[in-house]
Tab-separated table of C-alpha atoms in Angstrom:
chain	number	residue	atom	x	y	z
A	1348	MET	CA	32.456	60.662	176.967
A	1349	ASP	CA	34.233	59.902	180.225
A	1350	TRP	CA	33.683	62.634	182.870
A	1351	GLU	CA	37.425	62.955	183.604
A	1352	GLN	CA	38.154	63.520	179.913
A	1353	SER	CA	35.125	65.301	178.572
A	1354	VAL	CA	34.391	68.060	181.082
A	1355	MET	CA	30.741	67.463	180.272
A	1356	ALA	CA	28.206	69.965	181.553
A	1357	MET	CA	25.106	68.498	183.128
A	1358	ARG	CA	22.550	69.705	180.592
A	1359	ALA	CA	20.100	67.542	178.686
A	1360	ASP	CA	19.806	69.431	175.406
A	1361	GLY	CA	21.643	72.153	173.549
A	1362	TYR	CA	24.927	72.817	171.808
A	1363	ARG	CA	28.416	71.445	172.120
A	1364	VAL	CA	30.599	74.399	173.119
A	1365	ALA	CA	34.368	74.707	173.416
A	1366	VAL	CA	35.997	77.494	175.414
A	1367	VAL	CA	39.493	78.136	174.076
A	1368	GLY	CA	41.915	79.815	176.449
A	1369	ALA	CA	39.835	78.533	179.350
A	1370	THR	CA	42.475	79.192	182.020
A	1371	GLY	CA	42.844	82.907	181.204
A	1372	ASN	CA	40.888	85.841	182.622
A	1373	VAL	CA	38.491	86.018	179.674
A	1374	GLY	CA	38.131	82.257	179.275
A	1375	ARG	CA	37.108	81.823	182.897
A	1376	GLU	CA	34.651	84.681	182.524
A	1377	MET	CA	33.185	83.026	179.417
A	1378	LEU	CA	32.514	79.858	181.404
A	1379	THR	CA	30.920	81.857	184.213
A	1380	ILE	CA	28.659	83.802	181.856
A	1381	LEU	CA	27.592	80.718	179.884
A	1382	ASP	CA	26.310	79.306	183.144
A	1383	GLU	CA	24.822	82.553	184.474
A	1384	ARG	CA	22.820	83.140	181.305
A	1385	ALA	CA	21.792	79.474	181.041
A	1386	PHE	CA	23.142	79.199	177.514
A	1387	PRO	CA	21.730	75.977	176.023
A	1388	VAL	CA	24.776	73.716	176.239
A	1389	LYS	CA	24.874	69.980	175.976
A	1390	GLU	CA	28.616	69.684	176.538
A	1391	VAL	CA	31.317	72.193	177.399
A	1392	VAL	CA	34.989	71.513	176.729
A	1393	ALA	CA	37.747	73.618	178.262
A	1394	LEU	CA	40.785	73.987	176.004
A	1395	ALA	CA	44.192	75.619	176.479
A	1396	SER	CA	47.854	75.074	175.685
A	1397	SER	CA	49.645	71.861	176.604
A	1398	ARG	CA	51.124	73.401	179.765
A	1399	SER	CA	47.598	73.801	181.191
A	1400	VAL	CA	46.365	70.285	180.396
A	1401	GLY	CA	44.805	68.646	183.431
A	1402	ARG	CA	44.157	71.868	185.302
A	1403	GLU	CA	40.612	72.360	186.558
A	1404	VAL	CA	38.277	75.254	185.825
A	1405	SER	CA	34.750	75.787	187.102
A	1406	PHE	CA	31.568	75.787	185.052
A	1407	GLY	CA	28.826	77.003	187.349
A	1408	GLU	CA	28.556	75.773	190.918
A	1409	ASP	CA	28.482	72.055	190.227
A	1410	ALA	CA	30.781	71.261	187.293
A	1411	VAL	CA	34.572	71.155	187.390
A	1412	LEU	CA	36.114	70.881	183.935
A	1413	LYS	CA	39.509	69.377	183.195
A	1414	VAL	CA	41.469	71.322	180.594
A	1415	ARG	CA	42.350	69.570	177.365
A	1416	ASP	CA	45.049	70.294	174.787
A	1417	LEU	CA	43.970	72.724	172.062
A	1418	ALA	CA	46.744	71.548	169.742
A	1419	THR	CA	45.415	67.992	169.489
A	1420	PHE	CA	41.697	68.556	170.026
A	1421	ASP	CA	39.319	67.419	167.262
A	1422	PHE	CA	36.562	70.013	166.729
A	1423	THR	CA	34.317	67.613	164.819
A	1424	GLY	CA	30.857	67.771	166.388
A	1425	VAL	CA	31.525	71.019	168.287
A	1426	ASP	CA	28.939	73.654	167.385
A	1427	ILE	CA	30.485	76.833	168.823
A	1428	ALA	CA	33.932	77.782	170.076
A	1429	LEU	CA	34.321	80.838	172.299
A	1430	SER	CA	37.942	81.767	171.818
A	1431	SER	CA	40.416	83.999	173.667
A	1432	PRO	CA	43.848	82.365	173.414
A	1433	GLY	CA	45.913	85.174	171.801
A	1434	ALA	CA	46.025	86.313	168.186
A	1435	LYS	CA	48.776	83.970	166.978
A	1436	VAL	CA	47.058	80.931	168.458
A	1437	SER	CA	43.711	81.934	166.943
A	1438	ALA	CA	45.315	82.367	163.542
A	1439	ALA	CA	46.425	78.734	163.672
A	1440	PHE	CA	43.489	76.955	165.304
A	1441	ALA	CA	40.389	78.917	164.199
A	1442	PRO	CA	40.524	77.875	160.511
A	1443	ARG	CA	41.012	74.268	161.629
A	1444	ALA	CA	37.979	74.440	163.896
A	1445	ALA	CA	35.919	76.188	161.221
A	1446	ALA	CA	36.824	73.535	158.662
A	1447	ALA	CA	35.394	70.938	161.070
A	1448	GLY	CA	32.036	72.768	161.061
A	1449	CYS	CA	32.476	74.697	164.313
A	1450	VAL	CA	31.575	78.407	164.409
A	1451	VAL	CA	34.411	80.273	166.115
A	1452	ILE	CA	33.601	83.451	168.042
A	1453	ASP	CA	37.067	84.893	168.426
A	1454	ASN	CA	38.042	87.498	171.012
A	1455	THR	CA	41.525	88.173	169.626
A	1456	SER	CA	42.551	90.872	167.178
A	1457	HIS	CA	43.555	88.508	164.372
A	1458	PHE	CA	40.304	88.355	162.350
A	1459	ARG	CA	38.672	91.687	163.235
A	1460	MET	CA	39.540	93.562	160.068
A	1461	ASP	CA	39.187	90.581	157.713
A	1462	PRO	CA	36.524	91.687	155.208
A	1463	ASP	CA	35.068	88.171	155.169
A	1464	VAL	CA	34.659	88.012	158.974
A	1465	PRO	CA	31.814	89.901	160.680
A	1466	LEU	CA	32.816	92.123	163.609
A	1467	VAL	CA	29.865	92.173	165.974
A	1468	VAL	CA	28.424	93.926	168.998
A	1469	PRO	CA	24.888	92.513	169.389
A	1470	GLU	CA	23.343	95.793	170.599
A	1471	VAL	CA	24.801	97.550	167.537
A	1472	ASN	CA	24.980	95.294	164.457
A	1473	PRO	CA	23.479	91.838	165.154
A	1474	GLU	CA	22.496	91.520	161.492
A	1475	ALA	CA	26.198	91.150	160.612
A	1476	ILE	CA	26.220	87.710	162.250
A	1477	ALA	CA	24.481	86.352	159.128
A	1478	ARG	CA	27.782	86.652	157.271
A	1479	PHE	CA	29.483	84.044	159.482
A	1480	ARG	CA	28.937	81.342	156.851
A	1481	LYS	CA	31.742	82.571	154.606
A	1482	ARG	CA	34.518	81.689	157.062
A	1483	HIS	CA	32.615	80.177	160.023
A	1484	ILE	CA	34.378	82.813	162.161
A	1485	ILE	CA	32.877	85.821	163.969
A	1486	ALA	CA	35.162	88.422	165.519
A	1487	ASN	CA	34.652	90.014	168.920
A	1488	PRO	CA	35.829	93.648	168.883
A	1489	ASN	CA	38.415	95.296	171.089
A	1490	CYS	CA	37.192	95.860	174.652
A	1491	SER	CA	37.448	99.655	174.504
A	1492	THR	CA	35.633	99.733	171.163
A	1493	ILE	CA	32.760	97.580	172.412
A	1494	GLN	CA	31.673	99.828	175.257
A	1495	MET	CA	32.056	102.954	173.136
A	1496	VAL	CA	29.961	101.751	170.193
A	1497	VAL	CA	27.206	100.506	172.527
A	1498	ALA	CA	26.877	104.122	173.704
A	1499	LEU	CA	27.359	105.635	170.243
A	1500	LYS	CA	24.781	103.501	168.404
A	1501	PRO	CA	21.558	105.116	169.744
A	1502	LEU	CA	23.096	108.579	169.453
A	1503	HIS	CA	24.132	107.887	165.863
A	1504	ASP	CA	20.644	106.654	165.003
A	1505	ALA	CA	19.055	109.765	166.493
A	1506	PHE	CA	21.509	112.525	165.600
A	1507	LYS	CA	24.003	111.045	163.052
A	1508	ILE	CA	27.509	111.267	164.431
A	1509	LYS	CA	30.155	112.903	162.238
A	1510	ARG	CA	33.191	112.824	164.517
A	1511	VAL	CA	34.320	111.152	167.743
A	1512	VAL	CA	37.218	112.085	170.009
A	1513	VAL	CA	37.749	109.561	172.801
A	1514	SER	CA	40.259	109.328	175.640
A	1515	THR	CA	40.418	105.979	177.407
A	1516	TYR	CA	41.557	105.036	180.900
A	1517	GLN	CA	42.043	101.288	180.608
A	1518	SER	CA	42.509	98.850	183.466
A	1519	VAL	CA	45.398	96.429	183.695
A	1520	SER	CA	43.139	93.381	183.363
A	1521	GLY	CA	42.971	94.191	179.659
A	1522	ALA	CA	46.598	93.058	179.470
A	1523	GLY	CA	45.982	89.760	181.264
A	1524	LYS	CA	46.516	88.147	184.649
A	1525	GLU	CA	50.257	88.838	184.662
A	1526	ALA	CA	49.528	92.548	184.273
A	1527	MET	CA	47.172	92.455	187.248
A	1528	ASP	CA	49.877	90.709	189.258
A	1529	GLU	CA	52.370	93.392	188.229
A	1530	LEU	CA	50.130	96.194	189.508
A	1531	PHE	CA	49.546	94.332	192.766
A	1532	ASN	CA	53.224	93.526	193.347
A	1533	GLN	CA	54.443	97.012	192.443
A	1534	THR	CA	51.889	98.625	194.751
A	1535	LYS	CA	52.794	96.317	197.621
A	1536	GLY	CA	56.496	96.793	196.960
A	1537	ILE	CA	56.342	100.579	196.976
A	1538	TYR	CA	54.908	100.507	200.501
A	1539	VAL	CA	57.975	98.583	201.727
A	1540	ASN	CA	60.479	100.661	199.716
A	1541	GLN	CA	61.094	98.106	196.971
A	1542	PRO	CA	61.746	99.607	193.516
A	1543	ALA	CA	58.841	99.183	191.114
A	1544	THR	CA	61.336	97.987	188.504
A	1545	ASP	CA	61.764	94.791	190.545
A	1546	PHE	CA	58.254	93.849	189.409
A	1547	GLN	CA	58.223	95.353	185.897
A	1548	GLU	CA	57.781	92.818	183.103
A	1549	ILE	CA	54.507	93.569	181.272
A	1550	PHE	CA	54.356	97.355	181.100
A	1551	THR	CA	56.928	99.726	179.611
A	1552	LYS	CA	56.912	101.924	182.709
A	1553	GLN	CA	55.820	101.679	186.332
A	1554	ILE	CA	52.048	101.165	186.443
A	1555	ALA	CA	51.476	101.527	190.207
A	1556	PHE	CA	50.503	105.128	191.065
A	1557	ASN	CA	51.111	106.097	187.436
A	1558	VAL	CA	49.416	106.520	184.038
A	1559	ILE	CA	50.987	105.115	180.865
A	1560	PRO	CA	49.908	106.738	177.550
A	1561	HIS	CA	50.817	103.638	175.589
A	1562	ILE	CA	48.751	100.515	174.805
A	1563	ASP	CA	49.967	98.062	172.149
A	1564	VAL	CA	52.700	98.914	169.622
A	1565	PHE	CA	53.432	102.296	168.052
A	1566	MET	CA	52.516	102.843	164.407
A	1567	ASP	CA	54.179	105.032	161.766
A	1568	ASP	CA	51.840	107.994	162.328
A	1569	GLY	CA	52.534	108.121	166.070
A	1570	ALA	CA	49.301	106.428	167.131
A	1571	THR	CA	49.379	103.178	169.047
A	1572	LYS	CA	47.679	100.130	167.605
A	1573	GLU	CA	45.020	100.326	170.341
A	1574	GLU	CA	44.103	103.816	169.120
A	1575	TRP	CA	44.029	102.596	165.523
A	1576	LYS	CA	41.800	99.676	166.513
A	1577	MET	CA	39.205	101.963	168.071
A	1578	ALA	CA	38.947	103.976	164.861
A	1579	VAL	CA	38.843	101.205	162.273
A	1580	GLU	CA	36.637	98.903	164.354
A	1581	THR	CA	34.086	101.672	164.954
A	1582	ASN	CA	33.998	102.287	161.216
A	1583	LYS	CA	33.456	98.589	160.459
A	1584	ILE	CA	30.806	98.056	163.148
A	1585	LEU	CA	28.876	101.328	163.113
A	1586	ASP	CA	29.536	103.563	160.092
A	1587	PRO	CA	32.562	103.943	157.801
A	1588	ASP	CA	31.956	107.697	157.530
A	1589	ILE	CA	32.449	108.496	161.224
A	1590	ARG	CA	35.825	110.108	161.900
A	1591	VAL	CA	37.396	108.756	165.087
A	1592	HIS	CA	40.395	110.072	167.007
A	1593	ALA	CA	41.407	107.966	170.019
A	1594	ASN	CA	43.853	108.536	172.864
A	1595	CYS	CA	44.453	105.406	174.945
A	1596	ALA	CA	46.112	105.188	178.353
A	1597	ARG	CA	46.674	102.431	180.897
A	1598	VAL	CA	45.768	103.324	184.480
A	1599	PRO	CA	46.371	101.563	187.827
A	1600	VAL	CA	42.894	100.060	188.031
A	1601	PHE	CA	42.454	96.290	188.243
A	1602	CYS	CA	39.181	95.936	186.326
A	1603	GLY	CA	36.926	98.245	184.328
A	1604	HIS	CA	37.668	100.564	181.414
A	1605	SER	CA	36.669	104.232	181.483
A	1606	GLU	CA	36.266	106.586	178.535
A	1607	TYR	CA	35.586	110.268	178.008
A	1608	VAL	CA	33.837	110.575	174.652
A	1609	SER	CA	33.130	113.769	172.710
A	1610	ILE	CA	30.949	113.610	169.608
A	1611	GLU	CA	29.956	116.026	166.864
A	1612	THR	CA	26.640	115.325	165.146
A	1613	GLU	CA	24.864	116.429	161.987
A	1614	GLN	CA	21.562	117.023	163.774
A	1615	PRO	CA	21.171	119.418	166.716
A	1616	ILE	CA	21.761	117.639	170.009
A	1617	THR	CA	21.164	118.536	173.645
A	1618	ASP	CA	22.173	116.732	176.795
A	1619	ALA	CA	18.502	116.208	177.688
A	1620	ALA	CA	17.684	114.706	174.294
A	1621	ALA	CA	20.768	112.487	174.385
A	1622	ARG	CA	19.945	111.324	177.906
A	1623	LYS	CA	16.450	110.276	176.836
A	1624	VAL	CA	17.784	108.359	173.830
A	1625	LEU	CA	20.396	106.556	175.917
A	1626	GLN	CA	17.935	105.668	178.676
A	1627	ASN	CA	15.859	103.730	176.150
A	1628	ALA	CA	18.783	101.908	174.529
A	1629	PRO	CA	19.686	98.240	175.172
A	1630	GLY	CA	22.759	97.471	177.228
A	1631	ILE	CA	23.071	100.983	178.686
A	1632	VAL	CA	22.401	102.313	182.164
A	1633	VAL	CA	22.423	106.110	182.536
A	1634	VAL	CA	23.547	107.413	185.927
A	1635	ASP	CA	23.873	111.141	185.413
A	1636	HIS	CA	23.268	113.339	188.441
A	1637	ARG	CA	25.104	116.626	188.733
A	1638	ALA	CA	26.056	116.004	192.309
A	1639	ASN	CA	28.630	114.145	194.366
A	1640	GLU	CA	28.490	110.414	193.575
A	1641	GLY	CA	26.157	111.089	190.635
A	1642	TYR	CA	28.261	109.083	188.207
A	1643	VAL	CA	29.685	105.572	187.839
A	1644	THR	CA	33.353	104.612	188.196
A	1645	PRO	CA	35.170	101.345	187.390
A	1646	VAL	CA	34.797	100.157	190.987
A	1647	GLU	CA	31.005	100.170	190.686
A	1648	CYS	CA	30.883	98.542	187.246
A	1649	ALA	CA	33.098	95.540	188.076
A	1650	GLY	CA	31.066	92.353	187.680
A	1651	GLU	CA	28.232	94.159	185.890
A	1652	ASP	CA	26.988	93.617	182.340
A	1653	ALA	CA	25.899	97.121	181.347
A	1654	VAL	CA	27.734	100.040	179.819
A	1655	TYR	CA	27.242	102.926	182.246
A	1656	VAL	CA	26.953	106.480	180.914
A	1657	SER	CA	27.429	109.577	183.080
A	1658	ARG	CA	28.491	113.248	182.860
A	1659	LEU	CA	26.353	114.095	179.807
A	1660	ARG	CA	26.876	117.706	178.774
A	1661	LYS	CA	27.001	119.975	175.752
A	1662	ASP	CA	30.306	120.587	174.032
A	1663	ARG	CA	30.031	124.248	173.104
A	1664	THR	CA	33.214	124.311	171.035
A	1665	VAL	CA	31.316	122.869	168.039
A	1666	ASP	CA	27.836	123.508	166.679
A	1667	ASN	CA	26.370	120.116	167.581
A	1668	GLY	CA	28.598	118.697	170.280
A	1669	LEU	CA	28.147	116.413	173.283
A	1670	SER	CA	30.522	114.871	175.815
A	1671	PHE	CA	29.950	111.942	178.141
A	1672	TRP	CA	31.742	109.496	180.423
A	1673	CYS	CA	31.230	105.759	180.046
A	1674	VAL	CA	32.542	102.792	182.013
A	1675	ALA	CA	32.185	99.022	181.649
A	1676	ASP	CA	33.688	95.817	182.964
A	1677	ASN	CA	36.209	95.036	180.227
A	1678	LEU	CA	36.318	91.320	181.038
A	1679	ARG	CA	32.528	91.014	180.792
A	1680	LYS	CA	30.945	93.368	178.260
A	1681	GLY	CA	34.353	94.169	176.803
A	1682	ALA	CA	35.092	90.509	176.069
A	1683	ALA	CA	33.338	87.432	177.482
A	1684	LEU	CA	29.766	88.697	177.696
A	1685	ASN	CA	29.848	90.137	174.187
A	1686	ALA	CA	31.061	86.777	172.857
A	1687	VAL	CA	28.292	84.893	174.664
A	1688	GLN	CA	25.698	87.387	173.411
A	1689	ILE	CA	26.910	86.720	169.865
A	1690	ALA	CA	26.546	82.988	170.536
A	1691	GLU	CA	22.993	83.551	171.782
A	1692	VAL	CA	21.973	85.310	168.559
A	1693	LEU	CA	23.801	82.702	166.488
A	1694	ALA	CA	22.014	79.849	168.270
A	1695	ARG	CA	18.613	81.519	168.185
A	1696	ASP	CA	18.614	82.652	164.565
A	1697	TYR	CA	21.110	80.555	162.595
A	1698	LEU	CA	21.865	77.175	164.176
A	1699	ASP	CA	19.737	74.124	164.808
A	1700	ALA	CA	20.266	72.462	168.180
């Protein structure tokens, strides 16, 4: 392939990988993480809508990739597509890519609850990846679900969780670059006495210096779809018998989702026992000191791969209760990193280079 057309990565052996939605927040992060983790790529193609064709995105320090048109791209010969273009776009292109023999790892909501599509967090249910062959599509869960189930998995294995109540404090980056711009412009405008409504397009209310208890659309029972996602995705990934009640809010933070999680377990649980279990679990860093600065906030987790757990303590309102605080970079572990980790397991255990 010609360098100007192909966006070829300078690797000798490996897989042909397409990144769909390459100009968005998550797509750019996918390219960064592929390079950081030295994923075995032979070629990388950056794909997006026709309006982004010809734009350049970086792959590592040395490669600059020219964006190609998703609508006309032929996926024949592509091994893996890491996809984050929006649910409607995925619904149209993913089956086409899969029919060409490409395995699509999709970050949108479209395929998550399809019974024939595995929904995967590698630290929690990597064995589910084996079911990719039915549709050649693997779904990446919702960002807030991912960090929660990473923390819940070792606790469920040790103490068997019966019920979860979670309240989320989700950053604006989860709603895309335009949402980040809205927070920035509203904040700047308020300091020079401009109305926040002059910069209000993405969110239903002012986001600067505010908290909005509303993410995604409202459903008939009063929950938002984000809250519904956290419940049904946890059941599909971890255990269908766990009862989950979620409360999701958007906060004026640029990057990093925070969650307060309260669990009720079948087996007796203490904060000390839970701390020990979590300290030995993959993908988790416990920072839990009962002192000033003895916990992690979104500022500290930005750019990091781990799910950070803090504020472990007994919930004495139930027989076997525990509460904790967890934070993670929603663009990394909550999206791009999780997708790349799925690709790593897929390549290692199921595909031939």
